[in-house]
Short mmCIF file of C-alpha atoms in Angstrom, two decimals:
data_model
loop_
_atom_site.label_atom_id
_atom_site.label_comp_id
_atom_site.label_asym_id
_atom_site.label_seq_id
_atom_site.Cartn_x
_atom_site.Cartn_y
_atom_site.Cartn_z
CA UNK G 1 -23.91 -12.56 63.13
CA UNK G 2 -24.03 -9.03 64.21
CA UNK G 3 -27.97 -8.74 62.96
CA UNK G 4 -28.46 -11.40 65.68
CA UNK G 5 -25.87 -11.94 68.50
CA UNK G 6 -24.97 -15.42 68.49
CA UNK G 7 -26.78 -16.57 65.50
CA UNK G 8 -26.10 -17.28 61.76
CA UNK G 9 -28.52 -15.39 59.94
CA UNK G 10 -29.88 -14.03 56.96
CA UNK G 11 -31.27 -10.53 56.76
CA UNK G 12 -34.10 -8.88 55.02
CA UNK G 13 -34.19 -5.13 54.62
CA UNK G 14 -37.51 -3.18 54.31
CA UNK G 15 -37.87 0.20 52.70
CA UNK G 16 -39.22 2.90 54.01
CA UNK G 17 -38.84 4.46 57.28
CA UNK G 18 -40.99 7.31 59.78
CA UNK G 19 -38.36 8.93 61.22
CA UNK G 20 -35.75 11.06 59.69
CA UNK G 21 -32.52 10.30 62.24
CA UNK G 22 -29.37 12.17 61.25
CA UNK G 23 -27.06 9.71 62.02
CA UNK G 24 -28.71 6.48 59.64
CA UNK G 25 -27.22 4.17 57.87
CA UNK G 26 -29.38 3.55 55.48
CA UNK G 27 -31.10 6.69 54.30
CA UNK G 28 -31.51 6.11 50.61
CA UNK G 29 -33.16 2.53 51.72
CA UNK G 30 -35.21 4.43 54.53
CA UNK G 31 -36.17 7.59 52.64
CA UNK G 32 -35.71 6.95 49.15
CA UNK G 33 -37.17 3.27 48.63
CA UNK G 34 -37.86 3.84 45.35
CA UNK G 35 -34.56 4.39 43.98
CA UNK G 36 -33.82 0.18 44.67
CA UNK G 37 -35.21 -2.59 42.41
CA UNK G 38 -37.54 -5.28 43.46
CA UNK G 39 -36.86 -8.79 43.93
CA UNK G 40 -39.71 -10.97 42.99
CA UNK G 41 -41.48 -13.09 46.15
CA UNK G 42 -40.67 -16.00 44.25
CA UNK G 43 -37.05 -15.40 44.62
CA UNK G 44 -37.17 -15.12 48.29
CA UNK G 45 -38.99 -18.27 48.72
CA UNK G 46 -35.84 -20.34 46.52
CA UNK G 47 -33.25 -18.32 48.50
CA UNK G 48 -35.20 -19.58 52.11
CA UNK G 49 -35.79 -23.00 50.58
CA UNK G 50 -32.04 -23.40 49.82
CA UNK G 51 -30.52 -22.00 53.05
CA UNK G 52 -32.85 -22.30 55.61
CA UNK G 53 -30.94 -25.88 56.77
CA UNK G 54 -28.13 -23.60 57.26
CA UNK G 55 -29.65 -20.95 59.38
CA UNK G 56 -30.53 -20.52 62.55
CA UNK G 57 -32.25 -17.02 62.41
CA UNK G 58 -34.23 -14.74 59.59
CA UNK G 59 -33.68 -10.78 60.44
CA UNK G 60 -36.55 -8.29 59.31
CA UNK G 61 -34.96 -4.93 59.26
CA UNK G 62 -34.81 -1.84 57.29
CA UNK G 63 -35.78 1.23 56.77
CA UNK G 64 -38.68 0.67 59.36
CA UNK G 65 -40.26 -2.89 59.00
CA UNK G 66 -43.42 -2.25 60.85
CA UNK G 67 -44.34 0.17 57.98
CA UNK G 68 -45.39 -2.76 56.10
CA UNK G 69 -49.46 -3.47 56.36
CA UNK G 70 -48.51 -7.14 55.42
CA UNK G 71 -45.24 -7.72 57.88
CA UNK G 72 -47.56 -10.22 59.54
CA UNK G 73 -47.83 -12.18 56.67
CA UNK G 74 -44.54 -12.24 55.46
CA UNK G 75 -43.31 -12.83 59.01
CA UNK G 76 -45.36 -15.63 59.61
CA UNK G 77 -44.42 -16.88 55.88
CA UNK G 78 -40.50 -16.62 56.72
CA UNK G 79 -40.94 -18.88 60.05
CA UNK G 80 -42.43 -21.70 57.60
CA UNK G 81 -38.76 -22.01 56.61
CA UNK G 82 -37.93 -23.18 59.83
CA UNK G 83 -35.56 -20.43 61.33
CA UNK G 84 -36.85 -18.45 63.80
CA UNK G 85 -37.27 -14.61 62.81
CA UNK G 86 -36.61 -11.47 64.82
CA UNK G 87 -37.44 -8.19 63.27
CA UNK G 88 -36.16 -5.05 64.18
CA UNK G 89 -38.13 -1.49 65.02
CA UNK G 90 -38.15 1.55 66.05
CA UNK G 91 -40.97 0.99 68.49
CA UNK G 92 -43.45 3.80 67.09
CA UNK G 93 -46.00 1.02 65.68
CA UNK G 94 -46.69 -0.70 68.82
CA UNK G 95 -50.01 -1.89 67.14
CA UNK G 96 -47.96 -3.84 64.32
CA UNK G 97 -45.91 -5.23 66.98
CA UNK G 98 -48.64 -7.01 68.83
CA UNK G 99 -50.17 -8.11 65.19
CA UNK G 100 -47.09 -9.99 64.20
CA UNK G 101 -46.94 -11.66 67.88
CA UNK G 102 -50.53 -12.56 67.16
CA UNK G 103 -49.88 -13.62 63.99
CA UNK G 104 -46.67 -15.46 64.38
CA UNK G 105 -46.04 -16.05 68.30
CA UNK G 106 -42.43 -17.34 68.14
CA UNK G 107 -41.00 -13.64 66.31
CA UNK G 108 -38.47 -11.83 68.12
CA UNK G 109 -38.08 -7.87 68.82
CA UNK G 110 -34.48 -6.02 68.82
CA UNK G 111 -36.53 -2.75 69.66
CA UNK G 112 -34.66 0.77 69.74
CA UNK G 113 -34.17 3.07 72.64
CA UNK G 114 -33.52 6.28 70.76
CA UNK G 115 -33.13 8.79 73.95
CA UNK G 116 -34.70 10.05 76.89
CA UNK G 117 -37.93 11.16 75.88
CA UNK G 118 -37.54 14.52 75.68
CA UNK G 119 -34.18 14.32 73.60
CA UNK G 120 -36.75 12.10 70.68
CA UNK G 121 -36.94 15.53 68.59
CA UNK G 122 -32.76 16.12 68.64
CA UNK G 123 -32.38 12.59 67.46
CA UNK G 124 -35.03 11.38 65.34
CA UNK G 125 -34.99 14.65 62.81
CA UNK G 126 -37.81 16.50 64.20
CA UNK G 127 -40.27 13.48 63.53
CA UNK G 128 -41.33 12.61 66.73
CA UNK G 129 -42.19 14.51 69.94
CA UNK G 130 -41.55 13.68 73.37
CA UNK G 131 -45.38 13.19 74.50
CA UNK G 132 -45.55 10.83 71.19
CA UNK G 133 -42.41 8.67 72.16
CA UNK G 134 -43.38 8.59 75.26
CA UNK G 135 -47.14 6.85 74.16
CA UNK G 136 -45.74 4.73 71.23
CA UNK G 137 -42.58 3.26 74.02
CA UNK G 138 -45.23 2.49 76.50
CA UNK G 139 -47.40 0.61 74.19
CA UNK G 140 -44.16 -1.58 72.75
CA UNK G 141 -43.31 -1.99 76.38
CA UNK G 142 -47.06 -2.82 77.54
CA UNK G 143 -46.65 -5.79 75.01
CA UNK G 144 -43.06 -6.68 75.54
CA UNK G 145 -44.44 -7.23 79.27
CA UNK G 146 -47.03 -10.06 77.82
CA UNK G 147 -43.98 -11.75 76.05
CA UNK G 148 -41.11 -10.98 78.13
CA UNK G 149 -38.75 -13.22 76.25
CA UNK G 150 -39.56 -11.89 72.61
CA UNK G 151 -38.09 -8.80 73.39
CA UNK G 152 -34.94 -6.96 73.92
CA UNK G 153 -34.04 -3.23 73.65
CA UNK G 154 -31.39 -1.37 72.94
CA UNK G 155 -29.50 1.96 72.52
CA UNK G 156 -26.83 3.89 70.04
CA UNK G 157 -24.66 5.89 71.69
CA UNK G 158 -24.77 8.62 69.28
CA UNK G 159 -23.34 11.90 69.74
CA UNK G 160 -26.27 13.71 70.87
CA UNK G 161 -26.53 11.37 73.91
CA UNK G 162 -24.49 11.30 77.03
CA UNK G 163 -23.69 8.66 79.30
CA UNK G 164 -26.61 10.84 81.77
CA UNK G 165 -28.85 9.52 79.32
CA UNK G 166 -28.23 6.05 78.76
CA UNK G 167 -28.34 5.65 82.35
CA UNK G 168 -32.26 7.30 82.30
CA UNK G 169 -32.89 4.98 79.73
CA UNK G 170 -32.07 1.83 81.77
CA UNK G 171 -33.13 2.92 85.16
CA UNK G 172 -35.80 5.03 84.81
CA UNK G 173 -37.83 4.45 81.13
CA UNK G 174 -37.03 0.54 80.57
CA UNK G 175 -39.52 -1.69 82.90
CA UNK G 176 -37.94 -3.43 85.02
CA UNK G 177 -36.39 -7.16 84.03
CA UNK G 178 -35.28 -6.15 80.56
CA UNK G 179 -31.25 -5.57 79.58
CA UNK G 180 -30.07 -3.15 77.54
CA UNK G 181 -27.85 -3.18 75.09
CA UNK G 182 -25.51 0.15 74.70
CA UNK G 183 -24.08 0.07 71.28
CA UNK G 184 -21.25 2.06 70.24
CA UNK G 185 -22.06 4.87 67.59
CA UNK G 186 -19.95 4.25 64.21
CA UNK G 187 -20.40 7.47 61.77
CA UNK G 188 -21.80 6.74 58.35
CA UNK G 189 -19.11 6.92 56.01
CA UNK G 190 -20.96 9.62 54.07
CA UNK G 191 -23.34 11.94 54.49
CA UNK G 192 -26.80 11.98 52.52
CA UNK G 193 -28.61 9.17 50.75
CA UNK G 194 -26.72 6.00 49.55
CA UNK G 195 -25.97 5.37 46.41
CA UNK G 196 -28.61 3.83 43.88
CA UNK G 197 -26.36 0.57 43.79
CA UNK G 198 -25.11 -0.53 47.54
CA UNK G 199 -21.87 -0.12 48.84
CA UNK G 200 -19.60 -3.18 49.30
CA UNK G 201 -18.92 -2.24 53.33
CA UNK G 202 -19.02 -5.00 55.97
CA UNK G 203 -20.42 -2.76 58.38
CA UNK G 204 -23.08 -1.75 56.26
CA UNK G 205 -23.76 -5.88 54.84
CA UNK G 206 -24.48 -4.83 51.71
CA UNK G 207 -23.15 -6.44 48.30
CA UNK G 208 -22.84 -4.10 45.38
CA UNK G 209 -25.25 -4.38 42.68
CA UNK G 210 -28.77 -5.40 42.08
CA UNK G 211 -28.65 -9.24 43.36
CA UNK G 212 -30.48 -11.38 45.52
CA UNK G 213 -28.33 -11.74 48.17
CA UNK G 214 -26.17 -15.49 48.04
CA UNK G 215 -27.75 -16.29 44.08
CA UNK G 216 -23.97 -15.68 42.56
CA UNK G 217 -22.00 -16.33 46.21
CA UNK G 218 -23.77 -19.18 47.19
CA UNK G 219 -23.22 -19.67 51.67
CA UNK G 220 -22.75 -15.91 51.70
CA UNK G 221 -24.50 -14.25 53.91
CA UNK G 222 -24.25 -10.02 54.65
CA UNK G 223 -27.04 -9.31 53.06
CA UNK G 224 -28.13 -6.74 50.47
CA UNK G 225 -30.45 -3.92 51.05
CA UNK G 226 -34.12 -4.72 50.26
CA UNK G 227 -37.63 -3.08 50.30
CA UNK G 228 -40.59 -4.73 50.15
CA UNK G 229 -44.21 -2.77 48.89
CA UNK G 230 -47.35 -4.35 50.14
CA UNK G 231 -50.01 -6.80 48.42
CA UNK G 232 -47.94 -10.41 48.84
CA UNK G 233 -47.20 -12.51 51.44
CA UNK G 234 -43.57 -12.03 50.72
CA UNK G 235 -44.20 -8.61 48.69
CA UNK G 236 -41.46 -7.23 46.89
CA UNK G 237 -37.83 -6.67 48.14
CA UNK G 238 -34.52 -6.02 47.63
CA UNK G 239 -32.11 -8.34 49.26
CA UNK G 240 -32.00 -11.08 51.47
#
């Protein structure tokens, strides 16, 4: 329930990622998507099929899900299960934001509110500058003004931040109406890429192995890491 406060759901994670942040949690997954297996579309579909009477929320998260060309598609394709879906970004593809509203109006946003704009460099590896933070966060919020309840924002207190900043972030940069959420920063356990196989770590919901998440624990439901490459619907992924 931690993907999505106050719901019981099951999460997808996406591979790939365009920003290099010190502090992730999932840089193998973000970085290195290659390293993970696939899990065929069909799979996904059964595992949606089975559970989605259970549910009462699909999480799209990764890596960077807006990366995908098809995340409209396979959006629209999890909502057909019946649980809503909320997918999570980084905010620097406003353009595949307003697609996937377009394409399936009901999705919801957890967007994040790295730093002020000029700390973006410090805490996003040198990958994106303050005048292109600045652009990309005023597009997401330029369409999270059209859909005011699909949206909500928040920030990691990591160490590079102050308390100064978290404050700019909610009174000065986010428009007017929307909460933020301040959460508390919680040190990866190691540095460097993950492991091939993931870790068995609640706060990192991952099982170990190379399983579709819930196939051998059926109910179970901290997902596995996933990717997913373009040219399906579903395309491919790892975990769910």
């Amino acid at each position: 329930m931690c993907d999505w406060p106050g719901r019981m759901s099951a999460v997808i994670f996406l591979g790939g990622c365009n920003l290099r942040c010190p502090h992730c949690h999932n840089a193998g997954l973000a970085w290195r998507p290659d390293r993970y297996p696939p899990i065929e579309p069909a799979d996904l579909g059964k595992f949606f099929s089975a559970r989605g009477a259970w549910l009462d929320g699909i999480v799209v998260t990764g890596g960077e899900p807006t990366l995908a060309e098809d995340l409209p598609e396979l959006v629209a394709a999890l909502t057909a299960f019946g649980p809503p879906v909320k997918v999570d970004t980084n905010g620097m593809r406003p353009e595949m934001v307003a697609a996937v509203l377009a394409h399936a109006p009901g999705t919801r946003f957890s967007v994040d509110l790295k730093a002020p704009y000029e700390k973006y460099p410090l805490v996003t590896g040198g990958a994106v500058t303050a005048e292109a933070a600045r652009e990309k966060m005023s597009g997401i919020f330029e369409v999270a003004m059209g859909h005011p309840e699909a949206f909500m924002f928040r920030t990691t207190l990591v160490p590079e931040l102050c308390e100064a900043d978290v404050q700019e972030i909610r009174e000065v940069i986010l428009p007017s109406g929307f909460p933020l959420t301040v959460q508390a920063y919680v040190p990866p356990k190691a540095r460097g890429e993950e492991k091939v196989y993931a870790h068995s770590d609640k706060k990192t919901r991952r099982l170990p192995g190379n399983l579709v998440h819930g196939a051998h624990r059926p109910g179970h439901l901290e997902g596995a890491q996933g990717q997913r490459h373009p040219g399906s619907p579903f395309g491919q992924a790892v975990g769910a």
